[in-house]
Amino acid sequence: HGTRVAGIVGATGDNGIGITGVNWEVKLMILSEGRSEDQVVEAMMYTHDMRKLYNETNGAEGAFVVAANYSLGIDQGDCVNTFTMWNPTLDMLGSVGILVIGATADQNWDVDELGDIPTTCTSDFMVAVTNTDQMDNKVISAAYGPKSVDLGAPGNGTITTSPGDAYWEEFGGT
């Protein structure tokens, strides 16, 4: 999943090979966050610390992280009452200049009713996204939520990079 998302974000363009990402010259910081809340928060805090160091040293150290993608989550998770470390950590990322993009679940349900992390986290520095098709219609297998989901973006049938120096014709994720 991460290789495919990285290709969408930053595959080199205008080189006659494969596909082109949204930003041809972006630098990516790939972190393996694990699955527990503590592991995810640790990865988020590393990103925070690198941006904070960059800010404090006028760019001499650290990393100029402007956005973080969280294509992970906890289906039907509760960001306020159960997984309480997510919102404050997202706010800390925002405090140093990092915007977080979080994907909804790959299930057809209302996250406002059933929950989802990070989609239902209330941080002002998190944008929740659902999956749309080429006609900008919500994909049936994508979650939604009038209160929590901020926007939809094309994700169905996206051509992107794939492990093993290949390209996958049908990547359909949020």
mmCIF file of C-alpha atoms in Angstrom:
data_model
loop_
_atom_site.group_PDB
_atom_site.id
_atom_site.type_symbol
_atom_site.label_atom_id
_atom_site.label_comp_id
_atom_site.label_asym_id
_atom_site.label_seq_id
_atom_site.Cartn_x
_atom_site.Cartn_y
_atom_site.Cartn_z
ATOM 1 C CA HIS A 1 0.000 0.000 0.000
ATOM 2 C CA GLY A 2 2.753 2.439 0.922
ATOM 3 C CA THR A 3 4.626 1.921 -2.357
ATOM 4 C CA ARG A 4 1.447 2.654 -4.285
ATOM 5 C CA VAL A 5 0.655 5.812 -2.302
ATOM 6 C CA ALA A 6 4.275 6.991 -2.651
ATOM 7 C CA GLY A 7 3.998 6.583 -6.435
ATOM 8 C CA ILE A 8 0.834 8.687 -6.561
ATOM 9 C CA VAL A 9 2.526 11.394 -4.507
ATOM 10 C CA GLY A 10 5.992 11.496 -5.998
ATOM 11 C CA ALA A 11 6.799 9.267 -8.965
ATOM 12 C CA THR A 12 9.289 11.097 -11.191
ATOM 13 C CA GLY A 13 7.690 12.505 -14.325
ATOM 14 C CA ASP A 14 8.819 13.334 -17.850
ATOM 15 C CA ASN A 15 11.312 10.483 -17.894
ATOM 16 C CA GLY A 16 9.560 8.074 -20.270
ATOM 17 C CA ILE A 17 9.177 5.450 -17.542
ATOM 18 C CA GLY A 18 5.927 4.331 -15.957
ATOM 19 C CA ILE A 19 3.678 6.906 -14.365
ATOM 20 C CA THR A 20 3.945 10.449 -13.052
ATOM 21 C CA GLY A 21 3.179 11.433 -9.468
ATOM 22 C CA VAL A 22 1.508 14.611 -8.288
ATOM 23 C CA ASN A 23 4.888 16.178 -7.406
ATOM 24 C CA TRP A 24 7.875 15.093 -9.508
ATOM 25 C CA GLU A 25 10.556 16.383 -7.181
ATOM 26 C CA VAL A 26 9.134 15.740 -3.736
ATOM 27 C CA LYS A 27 11.176 14.131 -0.988
ATOM 28 C CA LEU A 28 9.361 11.440 0.962
ATOM 29 C CA MET A 29 9.983 10.392 4.559
ATOM 30 C CA ILE A 30 8.709 6.828 4.782
ATOM 31 C CA LEU A 31 7.951 5.665 8.307
ATOM 32 C CA SER A 32 6.776 2.248 9.387
ATOM 33 C CA GLU A 33 4.399 3.059 12.176
ATOM 34 C CA GLY A 34 3.267 -0.358 13.336
ATOM 35 C CA ARG A 35 -0.313 -0.839 14.415
ATOM 36 C CA SER A 36 -0.610 0.052 18.099
ATOM 37 C CA GLU A 37 -1.598 3.565 19.107
ATOM 38 C CA ASP A 38 1.791 4.018 20.798
ATOM 39 C CA GLN A 39 3.655 3.052 17.591
ATOM 40 C CA VAL A 40 1.588 5.386 15.420
ATOM 41 C CA VAL A 41 2.051 8.274 17.836
ATOM 42 C CA GLU A 42 5.808 7.575 17.974
ATOM 43 C CA ALA A 43 6.014 7.851 14.169
ATOM 44 C CA MET A 44 3.956 11.060 14.242
ATOM 45 C CA MET A 45 6.214 12.534 16.917
ATOM 46 C CA TYR A 46 9.335 11.727 14.888
ATOM 47 C CA THR A 47 7.836 13.731 12.026
ATOM 48 C CA HIS A 48 6.989 16.539 14.462
ATOM 49 C CA ASP A 49 10.490 16.561 15.919
ATOM 50 C CA MET A 50 12.126 16.718 12.468
ATOM 51 C CA ARG A 51 9.965 19.687 11.413
ATOM 52 C CA LYS A 52 10.432 21.444 14.748
ATOM 53 C CA LEU A 53 14.215 21.064 14.444
ATOM 54 C CA TYR A 54 14.042 22.433 10.891
ATOM 55 C CA ASN A 55 12.064 25.440 12.142
ATOM 56 C CA GLU A 56 14.422 26.097 15.060
ATOM 57 C CA THR A 57 17.615 25.895 12.959
ATOM 58 C CA ASN A 58 16.369 27.861 9.942
ATOM 59 C CA GLY A 59 16.568 24.714 7.841
ATOM 60 C CA ALA A 60 20.114 23.701 8.781
ATOM 61 C CA GLU A 61 18.868 20.524 10.492
ATOM 62 C CA GLY A 62 15.740 18.420 10.573
ATOM 63 C CA ALA A 63 13.290 18.134 7.680
ATOM 64 C CA PHE A 64 10.852 20.531 6.017
ATOM 65 C CA VAL A 65 7.802 18.299 6.385
ATOM 66 C CA VAL A 66 4.673 20.072 5.149
ATOM 67 C CA ALA A 67 2.204 17.190 4.921
ATOM 68 C CA ALA A 68 1.809 13.729 6.370
ATOM 69 C CA ASN A 69 -0.293 11.005 4.793
ATOM 70 C CA TYR A 70 -2.022 8.513 7.058
ATOM 71 C CA SER A 71 -3.451 5.785 4.845
ATOM 72 C CA LEU A 72 -3.969 3.654 7.874
ATOM 73 C CA GLY A 73 -6.483 3.577 10.583
ATOM 74 C CA ILE A 74 -8.730 1.830 12.998
ATOM 75 C CA ASP A 75 -12.082 0.893 11.511
ATOM 76 C CA GLN A 76 -14.907 2.059 13.785
ATOM 77 C CA GLY A 77 -12.343 3.539 16.190
ATOM 78 C CA ASP A 78 -13.228 6.379 18.548
ATOM 79 C CA CYS A 79 -10.675 9.189 18.512
ATOM 80 C CA VAL A 80 -12.150 11.018 21.501
ATOM 81 C CA ASN A 81 -12.948 8.346 24.092
ATOM 82 C CA THR A 82 -10.826 5.293 23.248
ATOM 83 C CA PHE A 83 -7.754 6.307 21.226
ATOM 84 C CA THR A 84 -7.139 9.534 23.104
ATOM 85 C CA MET A 85 -3.553 10.205 21.979
ATOM 86 C CA TRP A 86 -4.438 10.863 18.309
ATOM 87 C CA ASN A 87 -6.044 14.333 18.535
ATOM 88 C CA PRO A 88 -3.366 15.963 20.708
ATOM 89 C CA THR A 89 -0.639 14.478 18.516
ATOM 90 C CA LEU A 90 -2.305 15.740 15.326
ATOM 91 C CA ASP A 91 -2.564 19.180 16.950
ATOM 92 C CA MET A 92 1.155 19.071 17.794
ATOM 93 C CA LEU A 93 1.973 18.304 14.163
ATOM 94 C CA GLY A 94 -0.102 21.293 13.102
ATOM 95 C CA SER A 95 1.613 23.536 15.642
ATOM 96 C CA VAL A 96 4.910 23.178 13.739
ATOM 97 C CA GLY A 97 3.357 23.496 10.275
ATOM 98 C CA ILE A 98 2.401 19.945 9.253
ATOM 99 C CA LEU A 99 -0.973 19.226 7.664
ATOM 100 C CA VAL A 100 -2.177 15.635 8.010
ATOM 101 C CA ILE A 101 -4.233 13.873 5.350
ATOM 102 C CA GLY A 102 -6.173 10.870 6.603
ATOM 103 C CA ALA A 103 -8.019 8.291 4.530
ATOM 104 C CA THR A 104 -11.455 6.979 5.432
ATOM 105 C CA ALA A 105 -12.203 3.286 5.710
ATOM 106 C CA ASP A 106 -12.549 1.116 2.624
ATOM 107 C CA GLN A 107 -16.087 0.187 3.720
ATOM 108 C CA ASN A 108 -19.457 1.695 2.808
ATOM 109 C CA TRP A 109 -20.473 3.135 6.168
ATOM 110 C CA ASP A 110 -21.056 6.478 7.840
ATOM 111 C CA VAL A 111 -18.014 7.194 10.000
ATOM 112 C CA ASP A 112 -19.977 9.828 11.924
ATOM 113 C CA GLU A 113 -22.166 7.004 13.239
ATOM 114 C CA LEU A 114 -19.753 4.059 13.424
ATOM 115 C CA GLY A 115 -16.415 5.792 13.960
ATOM 116 C CA ASP A 116 -13.057 5.627 12.182
ATOM 117 C CA ILE A 117 -9.544 6.756 12.943
ATOM 118 C CA PRO A 118 -8.091 9.063 11.743
ATOM 119 C CA THR A 119 -11.190 10.227 9.820
ATOM 120 C CA THR A 120 -13.201 11.282 12.866
ATOM 121 C CA CYS A 121 -10.343 12.932 14.739
ATOM 122 C CA THR A 122 -11.286 16.546 15.367
ATOM 123 C CA SER A 123 -7.902 18.247 14.926
ATOM 124 C CA ASP A 124 -8.004 21.376 12.761
ATOM 125 C CA PHE A 125 -4.785 20.124 11.140
ATOM 126 C CA MET A 126 -6.272 16.922 9.698
ATOM 127 C CA VAL A 127 -8.079 16.633 6.357
ATOM 128 C CA ALA A 128 -10.238 13.506 6.037
ATOM 129 C CA VAL A 129 -10.603 12.132 2.490
ATOM 130 C CA THR A 130 -12.891 9.565 0.902
ATOM 131 C CA ASN A 131 -12.471 7.753 -2.416
ATOM 132 C CA THR A 132 -14.179 8.932 -5.630
ATOM 133 C CA ASP A 133 -14.286 7.581 -9.160
ATOM 134 C CA GLN A 134 -13.438 9.331 -12.445
ATOM 135 C CA MET A 135 -16.849 11.047 -12.431
ATOM 136 C CA ASP A 136 -16.244 12.339 -8.867
ATOM 137 C CA ASN A 137 -18.864 10.014 -7.365
ATOM 138 C CA LYS A 138 -18.114 8.343 -4.041
ATOM 139 C CA VAL A 139 -16.935 4.798 -4.621
ATOM 140 C CA ILE A 140 -19.365 2.280 -3.129
ATOM 141 C CA SER A 141 -16.652 0.642 -1.019
ATOM 142 C CA ALA A 142 -15.557 3.939 0.559
ATOM 143 C CA ALA A 143 -16.698 5.337 3.891
ATOM 144 C CA TYR A 144 -18.401 8.708 4.186
ATOM 145 C CA GLY A 145 -19.450 11.157 6.875
ATOM 146 C CA PRO A 146 -21.078 14.554 6.364
ATOM 147 C CA LYS A 147 -19.504 15.891 9.567
ATOM 148 C CA SER A 148 -16.095 14.206 9.517
ATOM 149 C CA VAL A 149 -15.088 13.698 5.876
ATOM 150 C CA ASP A 150 -13.746 16.912 4.354
ATOM 151 C CA LEU A 151 -13.432 15.941 0.688
ATOM 152 C CA GLY A 152 -13.336 13.202 -1.889
ATOM 153 C CA ALA A 153 -10.451 12.533 -4.245
ATOM 154 C CA PRO A 154 -10.048 10.171 -7.206
ATOM 155 C CA GLY A 155 -8.649 6.863 -6.076
ATOM 156 C CA ASN A 156 -10.542 4.246 -8.005
ATOM 157 C CA GLY A 157 -8.559 2.671 -10.852
ATOM 158 C CA THR A 158 -5.474 4.785 -10.198
ATOM 159 C CA ILE A 159 -2.319 3.685 -11.994
ATOM 160 C CA THR A 160 0.708 3.863 -9.745
ATOM 161 C CA THR A 161 3.950 2.197 -8.727
ATOM 162 C CA SER A 162 4.019 -1.311 -7.332
ATOM 163 C CA PRO A 163 6.630 -3.295 -5.409
ATOM 164 C CA GLY A 164 9.226 -4.938 -7.643
ATOM 165 C CA ASP A 165 9.765 -2.075 -10.134
ATOM 166 C CA ALA A 166 6.333 -2.573 -11.664
ATOM 167 C CA TYR A 167 3.105 -0.637 -12.148
ATOM 168 C CA TRP A 168 -0.269 -1.764 -10.913
ATOM 169 C CA GLU A 169 -3.201 -0.950 -13.159
ATOM 170 C CA GLU A 170 -5.969 -1.064 -10.576
ATOM 171 C CA PHE A 171 -5.150 0.623 -7.298
ATOM 172 C CA GLY A 172 -8.397 1.587 -5.655
ATOM 173 C CA GLY A 173 -7.913 3.006 -2.222
ATOM 174 C CA THR A 174 -9.015 6.034 -0.308
#
